[in-house]
Amino acid sequence: MRATVLNIEDAVVSYREDIALRGVSLKVKSEEFVGIIGPNGAGKTTLLTIVNGLGKLLSGRVWVLGDYLTLSNSHSLRKKVGYVPQVENIDPRMPMNVREVVMIGRYGLLGLLRKPGKHDWEIVDEMLELVGMTHLAQRPIGHLSGGEQQRVAIARCLAQEPELFLLDEPTASLDWKAQTEILELVKRIHDSRRLTTLFVTHDLSCLPVACDRVVLMKEGLIWSEGSPNELLTDGNLSRLYDMPISVVEKRRRETILV
Amino acid sequence: MDLSIFGYQFMQNAILSAFLGGIACATVGVFVVLMHMPFIGVCMAHAAFAGALLGLWLGFNPLVGAFTFSLLSAAIIGPLADRGELSPETSLGVIFSLMLGLAFLFMGLMPGTKSGALELLWGSILTNTRSDIIFLGIVTIVVVGLVFVFYKEIQATIFHRDMALSVGLPATLILYGVLFLTGATITASLRSIGGLLIFSLILNPAAAAYQLTYSMKRMFLLSAGFGVLSGWTGLLISYLFNIPSGATIVVTSSVIFMIAAIFSPKRKVKGWQEKQVSEE
């Protein structure tokens, strides 16, 4: 029996008038790969941000890696939680290269007043190798393509040596080939480094079949959860995305699940 | 050229002020440019100007007024920038115009001659006293020292604030620290460069350095170099042609920016990329 590493209890989050999460509870066990899918605005990203303490709870509790998240311990708990946020446009003239950006992942662990040493750079280079970006290590970060940026973000996250691996739409706005590569990379990393992974996506074709469990979210609630095969039926998806079954069937035939 | 003028105490003070102010302003400028918040800096500079005038009017130390006002404006602006969901430009515009309005209100209410007020508007580096320089020196050492000590935290916060937070860095504290340093730098340089002109000495050297390098460390160094170069060249031109020094310093920094922009390798990002690709 694997230990529980994450326990969200009845979480409610609100941004001004909008309620983003309306009482969500979720338990995740060590080394589990959980796919979280749902339409835009379902609260998927918010769910990830309450796990690393960036999102503020209105009520409920979040237990992460042995402690309840509080304002005072969120800084230290965050160091064990790797978070890959959604891709944003990076200033093409930003004066930082790929290697320096990946090193940011080590900064929290290093703590204040300590500079990165040889060991840290070795880890950074190892992570760049792992995501296949060694050849671009010296390139300014803003010059990379979307898929390359995403690989760098993953390397940065891994340089943190996290126990929890949170990915927010890592395949959004990537072409089909880059999507496939990122999915394979994430799966490989999850297995080889024995991480606990939460993978958020709105795009069904980008849900790795390797998922141990799928969580369907809609309108700030967990709508259903279970194994991918029993849950991802045309009927369920048609209700989740408010689309007729015929459309869902057609869409699913067109996309090949990875 | 008769250079005996540099033997005088007031000129030496001016040279030292230009050196210190150039470094402090240009260092703060790197934050302003890379964190995409030039309007925040403009706003704080005008708030400082208004605060200084309030001090002149009511008879307390103008620098205290300047520092208080620029920090107050930062306290209003900070959360606006912090939320960052909507563009904060509209609110900044309101605060900016309010500060300018207050400045002229205080100036109007002030009895007697307005020469002290005009000095704060245009700056007068040649009348800097020893205590002005000591204050400027302390601020410069604090600014440069903090950048040096917290370089990695600052670098991560500049790159992506949420990401810096998510790896466990106190990025919000760093942001407010940067705003605080900006306020202190503006206050310390106010008398030398002037409330209306100070912002170009913050923005231009950093903007010029931004055109020229892909390394953040080099950007800090280049920016400080351009800041000092602007100050000294401006001072020299001011002396040679007998024109206000604040203006010549600012115009010099603008010229440096234009030259950097023209020769910027970053304007040819596409070409640079293609060159790299063909090398691989």
mmCIF file with all atom_site columns, N, CA and C in Angstrom, chain A residues 81-105:
data_model
loop_
_atom_site.group_PDB
_atom_site.id
_atom_site.type_symbol
_atom_site.label_atom_id
_atom_site.label_alt_id
_atom_site.label_comp_id
_atom_site.label_asym_id
_atom_site.label_entity_id
_atom_site.label_seq_id
_atom_site.pdbx_PDB_ins_code
_atom_site.Cartn_x
_atom_site.Cartn_y
_atom_site.Cartn_z
_atom_site.occupancy
_atom_site.B_iso_or_equiv
_atom_site.pdbx_formal_charge
_atom_site.auth_seq_id
_atom_site.auth_comp_id
_atom_site.auth_asym_id
_atom_site.auth_atom_id
_atom_site.pdbx_PDB_model_num
ATOM 1  N N  . VAL A 1 81  ? 7.781  20.715 -4.257  1.00 0.00 ? 81  VAL A N  1
ATOM 2  C CA . VAL A 1 81  ? 6.727  20.601 -5.264  1.00 0.00 ? 81  VAL A CA 1
ATOM 3  C C  . VAL A 1 81  ? 7.175  21.288 -6.549  1.00 0.00 ? 81  VAL A C  1
ATOM 4  N N  . GLY A 1 82  ? 7.358  20.499 -7.596  1.00 0.00 ? 82  GLY A N  1
ATOM 5  C CA . GLY A 1 82  ? 7.772  21.064 -8.878  1.00 0.00 ? 82  GLY A CA 1
ATOM 6  C C  . GLY A 1 82  ? 6.551  21.491 -9.670  1.00 0.00 ? 82  GLY A C  1
ATOM 7  N N  . TYR A 1 83  ? 6.562  22.718 -10.163 1.00 0.00 ? 83  TYR A N  1
ATOM 8  C CA . TYR A 1 83  ? 5.393  23.244 -10.855 1.00 0.00 ? 83  TYR A CA 1
ATOM 9  C C  . TYR A 1 83  ? 5.809  23.757 -12.232 1.00 0.00 ? 83  TYR A C  1
ATOM 10 N N  . VAL A 1 84  ? 5.202  23.223 -13.263 1.00 0.00 ? 84  VAL A N  1
ATOM 11 C CA . VAL A 1 84  ? 5.443  23.702 -14.622 1.00 0.00 ? 84  VAL A CA 1
ATOM 12 C C  . VAL A 1 84  ? 4.208  24.487 -15.053 1.00 0.00 ? 84  VAL A C  1
ATOM 13 N N  . PRO A 1 85  ? 4.265  25.822 -14.982 1.00 0.00 ? 85  PRO A N  1
ATOM 14 C CA . PRO A 1 85  ? 3.066  26.603 -15.329 1.00 0.00 ? 85  PRO A CA 1
ATOM 15 C C  . PRO A 1 85  ? 2.801  26.612 -16.834 1.00 0.00 ? 85  PRO A C  1
ATOM 16 N N  . GLN A 1 86  ? 1.632  27.120 -17.198 1.00 0.00 ? 86  GLN A N  1
ATOM 17 C CA . GLN A 1 86  ? 1.313  27.223 -18.624 1.00 0.00 ? 86  GLN A CA 1
ATOM 18 C C  . GLN A 1 86  ? 2.327  28.110 -19.317 1.00 0.00 ? 86  GLN A C  1
ATOM 19 N N  . VAL A 1 87  ? 2.603  27.779 -20.570 1.00 0.00 ? 87  VAL A N  1
ATOM 20 C CA . VAL A 1 87  ? 3.592  28.547 -21.326 1.00 0.00 ? 87  VAL A CA 1
ATOM 21 C C  . VAL A 1 87  ? 3.121  29.990 -21.479 1.00 0.00 ? 87  VAL A C  1
ATOM 22 N N  . GLU A 1 88  ? 4.015  30.902 -21.195 1.00 0.00 ? 88  GLU A N  1
ATOM 23 C CA . GLU A 1 88  ? 3.715  32.297 -21.456 1.00 0.00 ? 88  GLU A CA 1
ATOM 24 C C  . GLU A 1 88  ? 4.745  32.813 -22.421 1.00 0.00 ? 88  GLU A C  1
ATOM 25 N N  . ASN A 1 89  ? 4.393  33.898 -23.093 1.00 0.00 ? 89  ASN A N  1
ATOM 26 C CA . ASN A 1 89  ? 5.369  34.493 -23.998 1.00 0.00 ? 89  ASN A CA 1
ATOM 27 C C  . ASN A 1 89  ? 6.521  35.063 -23.186 1.00 0.00 ? 89  ASN A C  1
ATOM 28 N N  . ILE A 1 90  ? 7.730  34.691 -23.564 1.00 0.00 ? 90  ILE A N  1
ATOM 29 C CA . ILE A 1 90  ? 8.904  35.217 -22.887 1.00 0.00 ? 90  ILE A CA 1
ATOM 30 C C  . ILE A 1 90  ? 9.516  36.283 -23.783 1.00 0.00 ? 90  ILE A C  1
ATOM 31 N N  . ASP A 1 91  ? 9.862  37.398 -23.176 1.00 0.00 ? 91  ASP A N  1
ATOM 32 C CA . ASP A 1 91  ? 10.516 38.490 -23.883 1.00 0.00 ? 91  ASP A CA 1
ATOM 33 C C  . ASP A 1 91  ? 11.696 37.955 -24.691 1.00 0.00 ? 91  ASP A C  1
ATOM 34 N N  . PRO A 1 92  ? 11.668 38.078 -26.028 1.00 0.00 ? 92  PRO A N  1
ATOM 35 C CA . PRO A 1 92  ? 12.763 37.502 -26.829 1.00 0.00 ? 92  PRO A CA 1
ATOM 36 C C  . PRO A 1 92  ? 14.108 38.129 -26.521 1.00 0.00 ? 92  PRO A C  1
ATOM 37 N N  . ARG A 1 93  ? 14.099 39.305 -25.873 1.00 0.00 ? 93  ARG A N  1
ATOM 38 C CA . ARG A 1 93  ? 15.376 39.950 -25.571 1.00 0.00 ? 93  ARG A CA 1
ATOM 39 C C  . ARG A 1 93  ? 15.805 39.743 -24.122 1.00 0.00 ? 93  ARG A C  1
ATOM 40 N N  . MET A 1 94  ? 15.073 38.901 -23.380 1.00 0.00 ? 94  MET A N  1
ATOM 41 C CA . MET A 1 94  ? 15.406 38.644 -21.976 1.00 0.00 ? 94  MET A CA 1
ATOM 42 C C  . MET A 1 94  ? 16.869 38.215 -21.849 1.00 0.00 ? 94  MET A C  1
ATOM 43 N N  . PRO A 1 95  ? 17.667 38.930 -21.028 1.00 0.00 ? 95  PRO A N  1
ATOM 44 C CA . PRO A 1 95  ? 19.086 38.589 -20.951 1.00 0.00 ? 95  PRO A CA 1
ATOM 45 C C  . PRO A 1 95  ? 19.373 37.394 -20.032 1.00 0.00 ? 95  PRO A C  1
ATOM 46 N N  . MET A 1 96  ? 18.860 36.234 -20.410 1.00 0.00 ? 96  MET A N  1
ATOM 47 C CA . MET A 1 96  ? 19.171 35.004 -19.659 1.00 0.00 ? 96  MET A CA 1
ATOM 48 C C  . MET A 1 96  ? 19.249 33.867 -20.655 1.00 0.00 ? 96  MET A C  1
ATOM 49 N N  . ASN A 1 97  ? 20.183 32.945 -20.447 1.00 0.00 ? 97  ASN A N  1
ATOM 50 C CA . ASN A 1 97  ? 20.227 31.801 -21.338 1.00 0.00 ? 97  ASN A CA 1
ATOM 51 C C  . ASN A 1 97  ? 19.547 30.600 -20.691 1.00 0.00 ? 97  ASN A C  1
ATOM 52 N N  . VAL A 1 98  ? 19.395 29.550 -21.482 1.00 0.00 ? 98  VAL A N  1
ATOM 53 C CA . VAL A 1 98  ? 18.638 28.368 -21.071 1.00 0.00 ? 98  VAL A CA 1
ATOM 54 C C  . VAL A 1 98  ? 19.188 27.771 -19.776 1.00 0.00 ? 98  VAL A C  1
ATOM 55 N N  . ARG A 1 99  ? 20.502 27.693 -19.700 1.00 0.00 ? 99  ARG A N  1
ATOM 56 C CA . ARG A 1 99  ? 21.139 27.077 -18.540 1.00 0.00 ? 99  ARG A CA 1
ATOM 57 C C  . ARG A 1 99  ? 20.820 27.876 -17.268 1.00 0.00 ? 99  ARG A C  1
ATOM 58 N N  . GLU A 1 100 ? 20.838 29.192 -17.375 1.00 0.00 ? 100 GLU A N  1
ATOM 59 C CA . GLU A 1 100 ? 20.537 30.044 -16.213 1.00 0.00 ? 100 GLU A CA 1
ATOM 60 C C  . GLU A 1 100 ? 19.085 29.884 -15.769 1.00 0.00 ? 100 GLU A C  1
ATOM 61 N N  . VAL A 1 101 ? 18.190 29.743 -16.753 1.00 0.00 ? 101 VAL A N  1
ATOM 62 C CA . VAL A 1 101 ? 16.772 29.578 -16.409 1.00 0.00 ? 101 VAL A CA 1
ATOM 63 C C  . VAL A 1 101 ? 16.549 28.254 -15.670 1.00 0.00 ? 101 VAL A C  1
ATOM 64 N N  . VAL A 1 102 ? 17.208 27.201 -16.141 1.00 0.00 ? 102 VAL A N  1
ATOM 65 C CA . VAL A 1 102 ? 17.061 25.902 -15.468 1.00 0.00 ? 102 VAL A CA 1
ATOM 66 C C  . VAL A 1 102 ? 17.613 25.978 -14.043 1.00 0.00 ? 102 VAL A C  1
ATOM 67 N N  . MET A 1 103 ? 18.669 26.770 -13.874 1.00 0.00 ? 103 MET A N  1
ATOM 68 C CA . MET A 1 103 ? 19.275 26.919 -12.542 1.00 0.00 ? 103 MET A CA 1
ATOM 69 C C  . MET A 1 103 ? 18.301 27.535 -11.537 1.00 0.00 ? 103 MET A C  1
ATOM 70 N N  . ILE A 1 104 ? 17.358 28.327 -12.015 1.00 0.00 ? 104 ILE A N  1
ATOM 71 C CA . ILE A 1 104 ? 16.368 28.927 -11.099 1.00 0.00 ? 104 ILE A CA 1
ATOM 72 C C  . ILE A 1 104 ? 15.689 27.845 -10.264 1.00 0.00 ? 104 ILE A C  1
ATOM 73 N N  . GLY A 1 105 ? 15.521 26.664 -10.869 1.00 0.00 ? 105 GLY A N  1
ATOM 74 C CA . GLY A 1 105 ? 14.925 25.556 -10.133 1.00 0.00 ? 105 GLY A CA 1
ATOM 75 C C  . GLY A 1 105 ? 15.678 25.208 -8.852  1.00 0.00 ? 105 GLY A C  1
#
